[in-house]
PDB file of C-alpha atoms in Angstrom:
ATOM      1  CA  UNK A   1      -2.103  -8.528   4.977  1.00  0.00           C
ATOM      2  CA  UNK A   2      -3.677  -5.304   6.196  1.00  0.00           C
ATOM      3  CA  UNK A   3      -0.335  -3.494   6.228  1.00  0.00           C
ATOM      4  CA  UNK A   4       0.327  -4.106   2.528  1.00  0.00           C
ATOM      5  CA  UNK A   5      -0.178  -1.267   0.072  1.00  0.00           C
ATOM      6  CA  UNK A   6      -1.910  -1.727  -3.269  1.00  0.00           C
ATOM      7  CA  UNK A   7       1.318  -2.283  -5.198  1.00  0.00           C
ATOM      8  CA  UNK A   8       2.534  -4.932  -2.752  1.00  0.00           C
ATOM      9  CA  UNK A   9      -0.825  -6.723  -2.850  1.00  0.00           C
ATOM     10  CA  UNK A  10      -0.663  -6.882  -6.636  1.00  0.00           C
ATOM     11  CA  UNK A  11       2.932  -8.141  -6.473  1.00  0.00           C
ATOM     12  CA  UNK A  12       2.005 -10.855  -4.002  1.00  0.00           C
ATOM     13  CA  UNK A  13      -0.937 -12.019  -6.124  1.00  0.00           C
ATOM     14  CA  UNK A  14       1.361 -12.227  -9.158  1.00  0.00           C
ATOM     15  CA  UNK A  15       3.951 -14.152  -7.146  1.00  0.00           C
ATOM     16  CA  UNK A  16       1.364 -16.684  -5.999  1.00  0.00           C
ATOM     17  CA  UNK A  17       0.232 -17.292  -9.584  1.00  0.00           C
ATOM     18  CA  UNK A  18       3.817 -17.595 -10.787  1.00  0.00           C
ATOM     19  CA  UNK A  19       4.655 -20.038  -8.000  1.00  0.00           C
ATOM     20  CA  UNK A  20       1.652 -22.182  -8.909  1.00  0.00           C
ATOM     21  CA  UNK A  21       2.689 -22.270 -12.582  1.00  0.00           C
ATOM     22  CA  UNK A  22       6.287 -23.219 -11.746  1.00  0.00           C
ATOM     23  CA  UNK A  23       5.108 -26.022  -9.470  1.00  0.00           C
ATOM     24  CA  UNK A  24       2.624 -27.301 -12.058  1.00  0.00           C
ATOM     25  CA  UNK A  25       5.240 -27.242 -14.843  1.00  0.00           C
ATOM     26  CA  UNK A  26       8.039 -28.735 -12.724  1.00  0.00           C
ATOM     27  CA  UNK A  27      10.207 -25.611 -12.820  1.00  0.00           C
ATOM     28  CA  UNK A  28      12.407 -24.653  -9.868  1.00  0.00           C
ATOM     29  CA  UNK A  29      12.111 -20.984  -8.901  1.00  0.00           C
ATOM     30  CA  UNK A  30      13.554 -19.149  -5.903  1.00  0.00           C
ATOM     31  CA  UNK A  31      13.442 -15.669  -4.397  1.00  0.00           C
ATOM     32  CA  UNK A  32      16.323 -13.308  -5.119  1.00  0.00           C
ATOM     33  CA  UNK A  33      17.681  -9.992  -3.880  1.00  0.00           C
ATOM     34  CA  UNK A  34      15.290  -7.812  -1.939  1.00  0.00           C
ATOM     35  CA  UNK A  35      12.592 -10.480  -1.915  1.00  0.00           C
ATOM     36  CA  UNK A  36      15.035 -12.935  -0.311  1.00  0.00           C
ATOM     37  CA  UNK A  37      16.094 -10.274   2.180  1.00  0.00           C
ATOM     38  CA  UNK A  38      12.455  -9.479   2.947  1.00  0.00           C
ATOM     39  CA  UNK A  39      11.644 -13.134   3.550  1.00  0.00           C
ATOM     40  CA  UNK A  40      14.482 -13.408   6.089  1.00  0.00           C
ATOM     41  CA  UNK A  41      14.305 -10.031   7.805  1.00  0.00           C
ATOM     42  CA  UNK A  42      10.570  -9.225   7.596  1.00  0.00           C
ATOM     43  CA  UNK A  43       8.901 -12.540   6.699  1.00  0.00           C
ATOM     44  CA  UNK A  44       7.453 -10.693   3.723  1.00  0.00           C
ATOM     45  CA  UNK A  45       7.995  -7.450   1.870  1.00  0.00           C
ATOM     46  CA  UNK A  46      10.604  -4.992   2.995  1.00  0.00           C
ATOM     47  CA  UNK A  47       8.112  -2.353   4.210  1.00  0.00           C
ATOM     48  CA  UNK A  48       9.279   0.376   1.805  1.00  0.00           C
ATOM     49  CA  UNK A  49       9.877  -1.966  -1.135  1.00  0.00           C
ATOM     50  CA  UNK A  50       7.436  -2.631  -3.942  1.00  0.00           C
ATOM     51  CA  UNK A  51       8.702  -5.535  -6.030  1.00  0.00           C
ATOM     52  CA  UNK A  52       9.618  -9.224  -5.951  1.00  0.00           C
ATOM     53  CA  UNK A  53      12.413 -10.939  -7.873  1.00  0.00           C
ATOM     54  CA  UNK A  54      12.336 -14.588  -8.921  1.00  0.00           C
ATOM     55  CA  UNK A  55      15.300 -16.573 -10.231  1.00  0.00           C
ATOM     56  CA  UNK A  56      15.396 -19.721 -12.351  1.00  0.00           C
ATOM     57  CA  UNK A  57      18.300 -21.626 -13.853  1.00  0.00           C
ATOM     58  CA  UNK A  58      18.640 -20.662 -17.510  1.00  0.00           C
ATOM     59  CA  UNK A  59      16.984 -23.811 -18.863  1.00  0.00           C
ATOM     60  CA  UNK A  60      13.930 -23.363 -16.612  1.00  0.00           C
ATOM     61  CA  UNK A  61      13.870 -19.626 -17.310  1.00  0.00           C
ATOM     62  CA  UNK A  62      13.581 -20.285 -21.054  1.00  0.00           C
ATOM     63  CA  UNK A  63      10.877 -22.925 -20.516  1.00  0.00           C
ATOM     64  CA  UNK A  64       8.851 -20.540 -18.347  1.00  0.00           C
ATOM     65  CA  UNK A  65       9.186 -17.775 -20.915  1.00  0.00           C
ATOM     66  CA  UNK A  66       7.854 -20.025 -23.695  1.00  0.00           C
ATOM     67  CA  UNK A  67       4.974 -21.255 -21.532  1.00  0.00           C
ATOM     68  CA  UNK A  68       3.852 -17.751 -20.573  1.00  0.00           C
ATOM     69  CA  UNK A  69       4.492 -16.261 -24.008  1.00  0.00           C
ATOM     70  CA  UNK A  70       2.187 -18.843 -25.586  1.00  0.00           C
ATOM     71  CA  UNK A  71      -0.631 -17.790 -23.237  1.00  0.00           C
ATOM     72  CA  UNK A  72      -0.951 -21.173 -21.598  1.00  0.00           C
ATOM     73  CA  UNK A  73      -1.843 -19.323 -18.405  1.00  0.00           C
ATOM     74  CA  UNK A  74      -3.616 -16.038 -17.863  1.00  0.00           C
ATOM     75  CA  UNK A  75      -0.507 -13.997 -17.119  1.00  0.00           C
ATOM     76  CA  UNK A  76       0.904 -11.141 -19.175  1.00  0.00           C
ATOM     77  CA  UNK A  77       4.640 -10.816 -19.781  1.00  0.00           C
ATOM     78  CA  UNK A  78       7.000  -8.191 -21.111  1.00  0.00           C
ATOM     79  CA  UNK A  79      10.133  -9.324 -22.950  1.00  0.00           C
ATOM     80  CA  UNK A  80      12.729  -7.590 -25.081  1.00  0.00           C
ATOM     81  CA  UNK A  81      12.269 -10.438 -27.570  1.00  0.00           C
ATOM     82  CA  UNK A  82       8.711  -9.224 -28.118  1.00  0.00           C
ATOM     83  CA  UNK A  83       9.943  -5.611 -28.314  1.00  0.00           C
ATOM     84  CA  UNK A  84       7.607  -4.481 -25.514  1.00  0.00           C
ATOM     85  CA  UNK A  85      10.183  -3.670 -22.824  1.00  0.00           C
ATOM     86  CA  UNK A  86      13.677  -2.230 -22.558  1.00  0.00           C
ATOM     87  CA  UNK A  87      14.744  -4.670 -19.828  1.00  0.00           C
ATOM     88  CA  UNK A  88      16.624  -7.893 -20.518  1.00  0.00           C
ATOM     89  CA  UNK A  89      14.989 -10.202 -17.932  1.00  0.00           C
ATOM     90  CA  UNK A  90      11.337 -10.722 -18.708  1.00  0.00           C
ATOM     91  CA  UNK A  91       8.635  -9.367 -16.423  1.00  0.00           C
ATOM     92  CA  UNK A  92       5.316 -10.823 -15.343  1.00  0.00           C
ATOM     93  CA  UNK A  93       2.855  -7.938 -15.053  1.00  0.00           C
ATOM     94  CA  UNK A  94      -0.559  -6.974 -13.710  1.00  0.00           C
ATOM     95  CA  UNK A  95      -1.972  -4.445 -16.234  1.00  0.00           C
ATOM     96  CA  UNK A  96      -4.737  -3.428 -13.809  1.00  0.00           C
ATOM     97  CA  UNK A  97      -2.225  -1.713 -11.501  1.00  0.00           C
ATOM     98  CA  UNK A  98      -0.625   1.203 -13.363  1.00  0.00           C
ATOM     99  CA  UNK A  99       2.519   2.853 -12.011  1.00  0.00           C
ATOM    100  CA  UNK A 100       4.687   5.866 -12.767  1.00  0.00           C
ATOM    101  CA  UNK A 101       8.476   5.653 -12.307  1.00  0.00           C
ATOM    102  CA  UNK A 102      10.537   8.809 -11.684  1.00  0.00           C
ATOM    103  CA  UNK A 103      13.812   6.889 -11.891  1.00  0.00           C
ATOM    104  CA  UNK A 104      14.430   7.441 -15.590  1.00  0.00           C
ATOM    105  CA  UNK A 105      15.414  10.439 -17.686  1.00  0.00           C
ATOM    106  CA  UNK A 106      11.759  10.837 -18.627  1.00  0.00           C
ATOM    107  CA  UNK A 107       8.991   9.613 -16.258  1.00  0.00           C
ATOM    108  CA  UNK A 108       7.730   6.260 -17.549  1.00  0.00           C
ATOM    109  CA  UNK A 109       4.473   4.372 -17.097  1.00  0.00           C
ATOM    110  CA  UNK A 110       4.638   0.746 -15.976  1.00  0.00           C
ATOM    111  CA  UNK A 111       2.513  -1.934 -14.362  1.00  0.00           C
ATOM    112  CA  UNK A 112       2.899  -3.876 -11.153  1.00  0.00           C
ATOM    113  CA  UNK A 113       5.509  -6.466 -12.027  1.00  0.00           C
ATOM    114  CA  UNK A 114       7.766  -9.327 -10.997  1.00  0.00           C
ATOM    115  CA  UNK A 115      11.242  -9.532 -12.516  1.00  0.00           C
ATOM    116  CA  UNK A 116      12.217 -13.067 -13.536  1.00  0.00           C
ATOM    117  CA  UNK A 117      15.998 -13.450 -13.723  1.00  0.00           C
ATOM    118  CA  UNK A 118      18.001 -16.178 -15.499  1.00  0.00           C
ATOM    119  CA  UNK A 119      20.789 -17.797 -13.482  1.00  0.00           C
ATOM    120  CA  UNK A 120      23.625 -18.485 -15.896  1.00  0.00           C
ATOM    121  CA  UNK A 121      26.775 -20.581 -15.889  1.00  0.00           C
ATOM    122  CA  UNK A 122      30.355 -19.336 -15.793  1.00  0.00           C
ATOM    123  CA  UNK A 123      33.509 -20.944 -17.258  1.00  0.00           C
ATOM    124  CA  UNK A 124      35.257 -23.388 -14.927  1.00  0.00           C
ATOM    125  CA  UNK A 125      38.680 -22.261 -16.161  1.00  0.00           C
ATOM    126  CA  UNK A 126      39.861 -19.169 -14.231  1.00  0.00           C
ATOM    127  CA  UNK A 127      41.399 -17.444 -17.250  1.00  0.00           C
ATOM    128  CA  UNK A 128      38.293 -18.021 -19.348  1.00  0.00           C
ATOM    129  CA  UNK A 129      36.195 -16.760 -16.432  1.00  0.00           C
ATOM    130  CA  UNK A 130      38.089 -13.440 -16.391  1.00  0.00           C
ATOM    131  CA  UNK A 131      37.626 -13.071 -20.136  1.00  0.00           C
ATOM    132  CA  UNK A 132      33.926 -13.926 -19.889  1.00  0.00           C
ATOM    133  CA  UNK A 133      33.422 -11.413 -17.077  1.00  0.00           C
ATOM    134  CA  UNK A 134      35.013  -8.669 -19.168  1.00  0.00           C
ATOM    135  CA  UNK A 135      32.829  -9.524 -22.168  1.00  0.00           C
ATOM    136  CA  UNK A 136      29.625  -9.442 -20.113  1.00  0.00           C
ATOM    137  CA  UNK A 137      30.526  -6.156 -18.417  1.00  0.00           C
ATOM    138  CA  UNK A 138      31.248  -4.645 -21.830  1.00  0.00           C
ATOM    139  CA  UNK A 139      27.944  -5.971 -23.192  1.00  0.00           C
ATOM    140  CA  UNK A 140      25.952  -4.555 -20.293  1.00  0.00           C
ATOM    141  CA  UNK A 141      27.674  -1.153 -20.429  1.00  0.00           C
ATOM    142  CA  UNK A 142      27.072  -0.793 -24.177  1.00  0.00           C
ATOM    143  CA  UNK A 143      23.452  -1.870 -23.747  1.00  0.00           C
ATOM    144  CA  UNK A 144      22.894   0.807 -21.118  1.00  0.00           C
ATOM    145  CA  UNK A 145      24.526   3.414 -23.357  1.00  0.00           C
ATOM    146  CA  UNK A 146      22.038   2.391 -26.055  1.00  0.00           C
ATOM    147  CA  UNK A 147      19.188   2.954 -23.586  1.00  0.00           C
ATOM    148  CA  UNK A 148      19.905   6.320 -21.989  1.00  0.00           C
ATOM    149  CA  UNK A 149      16.422   7.622 -22.781  1.00  0.00           C
ATOM    150  CA  UNK A 150      14.534   4.397 -22.174  1.00  0.00           C
ATOM    151  CA  UNK A 151      16.196   1.839 -19.925  1.00  0.00           C
ATOM    152  CA  UNK A 152      18.632   3.521 -17.555  1.00  0.00           C
ATOM    153  CA  UNK A 153      17.554   4.410 -14.022  1.00  0.00           C
ATOM    154  CA  UNK A 154      19.313   7.778 -13.910  1.00  0.00           C
ATOM    155  CA  UNK A 155      18.183   8.473 -10.336  1.00  0.00           C
ATOM    156  CA  UNK A 156      19.167   5.103  -8.871  1.00  0.00           C
ATOM    157  CA  UNK A 157      21.015   5.943  -5.602  1.00  0.00           C
ATOM    158  CA  UNK A 158      23.081   2.728  -5.791  1.00  0.00           C
ATOM    159  CA  UNK A 159      25.070   3.780  -8.868  1.00  0.00           C
ATOM    160  CA  UNK A 160      28.842   4.006  -8.514  1.00  0.00           C
ATOM    161  CA  UNK A 161      30.696   7.208  -9.429  1.00  0.00           C
ATOM    162  CA  UNK A 162      32.182   5.401 -12.430  1.00  0.00           C
ATOM    163  CA  UNK A 163      28.721   4.500 -13.717  1.00  0.00           C
ATOM    164  CA  UNK A 164      27.548   8.079 -13.231  1.00  0.00           C
ATOM    165  CA  UNK A 165      30.492   9.358 -15.283  1.00  0.00           C
ATOM    166  CA  UNK A 166      29.758   6.877 -18.095  1.00  0.00           C
ATOM    167  CA  UNK A 167      26.108   7.986 -18.149  1.00  0.00           C
ATOM    168  CA  UNK A 168      27.156  11.638 -18.343  1.00  0.00           C
ATOM    169  CA  UNK A 169      29.522  10.903 -21.225  1.00  0.00           C
ATOM    170  CA  UNK A 170      26.796   8.936 -22.984  1.00  0.00           C
ATOM    171  CA  UNK A 171      24.465  11.909 -22.707  1.00  0.00           C
ATOM    172  CA  UNK A 172      27.090  14.252 -24.130  1.00  0.00           C
ATOM    173  CA  UNK A 173      27.817  12.032 -27.140  1.00  0.00           C
ATOM    174  CA  UNK A 174      24.204  10.816 -27.592  1.00  0.00           C
ATOM    175  CA  UNK A 175      25.255   7.166 -27.427  1.00  0.00           C
ATOM    176  CA  UNK A 176      21.627   6.029 -27.645  1.00  0.00           C
ATOM    177  CA  UNK A 177      21.523   7.423 -31.194  1.00  0.00           C
ATOM    178  CA  UNK A 178      24.640   5.497 -32.204  1.00  0.00           C
ATOM    179  CA  UNK A 179      24.116   2.075 -30.605  1.00  0.00           C
ATOM    180  CA  UNK A 180      21.301  -0.294 -31.609  1.00  0.00           C
ATOM    181  CA  UNK A 181      19.456  -1.585 -28.536  1.00  0.00           C
ATOM    182  CA  UNK A 182      18.123  -4.781 -30.126  1.00  0.00           C
ATOM    183  CA  UNK A 183      21.556  -5.802 -31.424  1.00  0.00           C
ATOM    184  CA  UNK A 184      23.114  -5.129 -28.014  1.00  0.00           C
ATOM    185  CA  UNK A 185      20.394  -7.259 -26.351  1.00  0.00           C
ATOM    186  CA  UNK A 186      20.901 -10.143 -28.771  1.00  0.00           C
ATOM    187  CA  UNK A 187      24.675 -10.144 -28.264  1.00  0.00           C
ATOM    188  CA  UNK A 188      24.294 -10.016 -24.483  1.00  0.00           C
ATOM    189  CA  UNK A 189      21.852 -12.940 -24.647  1.00  0.00           C
ATOM    190  CA  UNK A 190      24.276 -14.939 -26.798  1.00  0.00           C
ATOM    191  CA  UNK A 191      27.130 -14.449 -24.346  1.00  0.00           C
ATOM    192  CA  UNK A 192      25.062 -15.040 -21.199  1.00  0.00           C
ATOM    193  CA  UNK A 193      23.841 -18.417 -22.465  1.00  0.00           C
ATOM    194  CA  UNK A 194      27.264 -19.715 -23.519  1.00  0.00           C
ATOM    195  CA  UNK A 195      27.945 -21.851 -20.420  1.00  0.00           C
ATOM    196  CA  UNK A 196      25.206 -24.282 -19.235  1.00  0.00           C
ATOM    197  CA  UNK A 197      24.454 -23.872 -15.496  1.00  0.00           C
ATOM    198  CA  UNK A 198      24.451 -27.597 -14.695  1.00  0.00           C
ATOM    199  CA  UNK A 199      27.995 -27.917 -16.073  1.00  0.00           C
ATOM    200  CA  UNK A 200      29.349 -24.873 -14.239  1.00  0.00           C
ATOM    201  CA  UNK A 201      31.051 -24.632 -10.856  1.00  0.00           C
ATOM    202  CA  UNK A 202      29.896 -21.031 -10.469  1.00  0.00           C
ATOM    203  CA  UNK A 203      26.560 -19.454 -11.318  1.00  0.00           C
ATOM    204  CA  UNK A 204      25.594 -15.809 -11.640  1.00  0.00           C
ATOM    205  CA  UNK A 205      22.548 -13.556 -11.768  1.00  0.00           C
ATOM    206  CA  UNK A 206      24.447 -11.116 -13.952  1.00  0.00           C
ATOM    207  CA  UNK A 207      21.435  -8.986 -14.844  1.00  0.00           C
ATOM    208  CA  UNK A 208      20.650  -8.350 -11.192  1.00  0.00           C
ATOM    209  CA  UNK A 209      21.489  -5.042  -9.548  1.00  0.00           C
ATOM    210  CA  UNK A 210      24.905  -6.186  -8.290  1.00  0.00           C
ATOM    211  CA  UNK A 211      26.331  -7.920 -11.383  1.00  0.00           C
ATOM    212  CA  UNK A 212      29.193 -10.250 -10.323  1.00  0.00           C
ATOM    213  CA  UNK A 213      28.494  -9.681  -6.658  1.00  0.00           C
ATOM    214  CA  UNK A 214      25.656 -12.115  -7.446  1.00  0.00           C
ATOM    215  CA  UNK A 215      28.071 -14.851  -8.569  1.00  0.00           C
ATOM    216  CA  UNK A 216      28.268 -17.806  -6.196  1.00  0.00           C
ATOM    217  CA  UNK A 217      29.415 -21.376  -5.960  1.00  0.00           C
ATOM    218  CA  UNK A 218      26.762 -23.334  -7.847  1.00  0.00           C
ATOM    219  CA  UNK A 219      25.417 -24.970  -4.686  1.00  0.00           C
ATOM    220  CA  UNK A 220      24.216 -21.615  -3.350  1.00  0.00           C
ATOM    221  CA  UNK A 221      21.739 -21.303  -6.209  1.00  0.00           C
ATOM    222  CA  UNK A 222      20.994 -25.013  -6.523  1.00  0.00           C
ATOM    223  CA  UNK A 223      19.804 -25.590  -2.940  1.00  0.00           C
ATOM    224  CA  UNK A 224      16.486 -24.080  -1.851  1.00  0.00           C
ATOM    225  CA  UNK A 225      14.101 -24.248   1.083  1.00  0.00           C
ATOM    226  CA  UNK A 226      10.694 -22.773   1.991  1.00  0.00           C
ATOM    227  CA  UNK A 227      10.340 -19.319   3.572  1.00  0.00           C
ATOM    228  CA  UNK A 228       7.289 -17.612   4.991  1.00  0.00           C
ATOM    229  CA  UNK A 229       6.400 -14.561   2.919  1.00  0.00           C
ATOM    230  CA  UNK A 230       3.366 -12.598   4.130  1.00  0.00           C
ATOM    231  CA  UNK A 231       0.434 -15.073   4.211  1.00  0.00           C
ATOM    232  CA  UNK A 232       2.100 -17.705   1.998  1.00  0.00           C
ATOM    233  CA  UNK A 233       5.449 -19.403   1.472  1.00  0.00           C
ATOM    234  CA  UNK A 234       7.961 -19.318  -1.363  1.00  0.00           C
ATOM    235  CA  UNK A 235      11.184 -21.161  -2.087  1.00  0.00           C
ATOM    236  CA  UNK A 236      14.364 -19.228  -1.485  1.00  0.00           C
ATOM    237  CA  UNK A 237      18.090 -19.809  -1.263  1.00  0.00           C
ATOM    238  CA  UNK A 238      18.855 -22.302   1.496  1.00  0.00           C
ATOM    239  CA  UNK A 239      22.118 -20.719   2.691  1.00  0.00           C
ATOM    240  CA  UNK A 240      20.534 -17.280   3.028  1.00  0.00           C
ATOM    241  CA  UNK A 241      23.198 -15.984   5.414  1.00  0.00           C
ATOM    242  CA  UNK A 242      26.062 -16.522   2.947  1.00  0.00           C
ATOM    243  CA  UNK A 243      23.990 -15.128   0.071  1.00  0.00           C
ATOM    244  CA  UNK A 244      22.719 -12.034   1.868  1.00  0.00           C
ATOM    245  CA  UNK A 245      26.081 -11.167   3.448  1.00  0.00           C
ATOM    246  CA  UNK A 246      27.732 -11.122   0.035  1.00  0.00           C
ATOM    247  CA  UNK A 247      25.016  -8.850  -1.364  1.00  0.00           C
ATOM    248  CA  UNK A 248      24.264  -6.580   1.582  1.00  0.00           C
ATOM    249  CA  UNK A 249      26.986  -7.131   4.220  1.00  0.00           C
ATOM    250  CA  UNK A 250      25.141  -6.514   7.532  1.00  0.00           C
ATOM    251  CA  UNK A 251      21.777  -7.389   6.028  1.00  0.00           C
ATOM    252  CA  UNK A 252      19.826  -7.211   9.302  1.00  0.00           C
ATOM    253  CA  UNK A 253      20.668  -3.507   9.688  1.00  0.00           C
ATOM    254  CA  UNK A 254      18.060  -1.198   8.178  1.00  0.00           C
ATOM    255  CA  UNK A 255      19.358   1.276   5.561  1.00  0.00           C
ATOM    256  CA  UNK A 256      19.171   5.024   5.997  1.00  0.00           C
ATOM    257  CA  UNK A 257      15.746   6.473   5.208  1.00  0.00           C
ATOM    258  CA  UNK A 258      17.074   8.386   2.172  1.00  0.00           C
ATOM    259  CA  UNK A 259      18.428   5.134   0.662  1.00  0.00           C
ATOM    260  CA  UNK A 260      15.226   3.111   0.922  1.00  0.00           C
ATOM    261  CA  UNK A 261      13.122   4.068  -2.101  1.00  0.00           C
ATOM    262  CA  UNK A 262      15.335   2.916  -4.973  1.00  0.00           C
ATOM    263  CA  UNK A 263      12.529   2.443  -7.531  1.00  0.00           C
ATOM    264  CA  UNK A 264      10.749   5.792  -7.009  1.00  0.00           C
ATOM    265  CA  UNK A 265       7.478   4.244  -8.182  1.00  0.00           C
ATOM    266  CA  UNK A 266       3.999   5.559  -7.393  1.00  0.00           C
ATOM    267  CA  UNK A 267       0.497   4.553  -8.395  1.00  0.00           C
ATOM    268  CA  UNK A 268      -0.826   6.351 -11.451  1.00  0.00           C
ATOM    269  CA  UNK A 269      -3.799   8.510 -10.497  1.00  0.00           C
TER     270      UNK A 269
END
């Protein structure tokens, strides 16, 4: 592990603790996004990346949140329900490693963290699925407009031109002064949890970076296998090729240097 920086070491320690808790409590977790890509392409962290994402089916996600929130284990969490974060998915944090993010309108202080994402069900009826997609996209857009000063990564290089225009309009009309963040969060949570994962043909990590690009046939999320990750192993999505191609296309090709640091996070000195 000599090549790991301090942030990555803290992330890996958190991941090991979280894995142990999930195994002890009988909860099925799996790597998502960049962590899944890192496991396949680098057998560990993407060298320029600094975070790990875990996914759990909604029912296990809620169980894990309750377990950690009641301090059954010595891990700290941030959750919008506790009003100590502006993100919807809860985070497991290491308060000893303080970070500064330049991604937001105003530089913000954070801790080394792991994002824990809920995997939610979608309607089996195609018409209802289209309606549900529209509702969730509306919910997420209004939430972000309520968070322009606190929860929107203004400098994220992956934003579409449409999203950039919406952010600019929100700044002009001060949408964060009009919309109530907590109410937007609660409504989003209500809609996300409407369809139970185990009764759904399609599942989605809607709060991930790619929204409905992270919707798959249920079997993609339901089947996992072990992957080497640095000096340990973690469960990840079994059909990694299908999953990673949908998210990243040619996932074995390294991105341009200017597109690598999406979080713009540094250690606080």
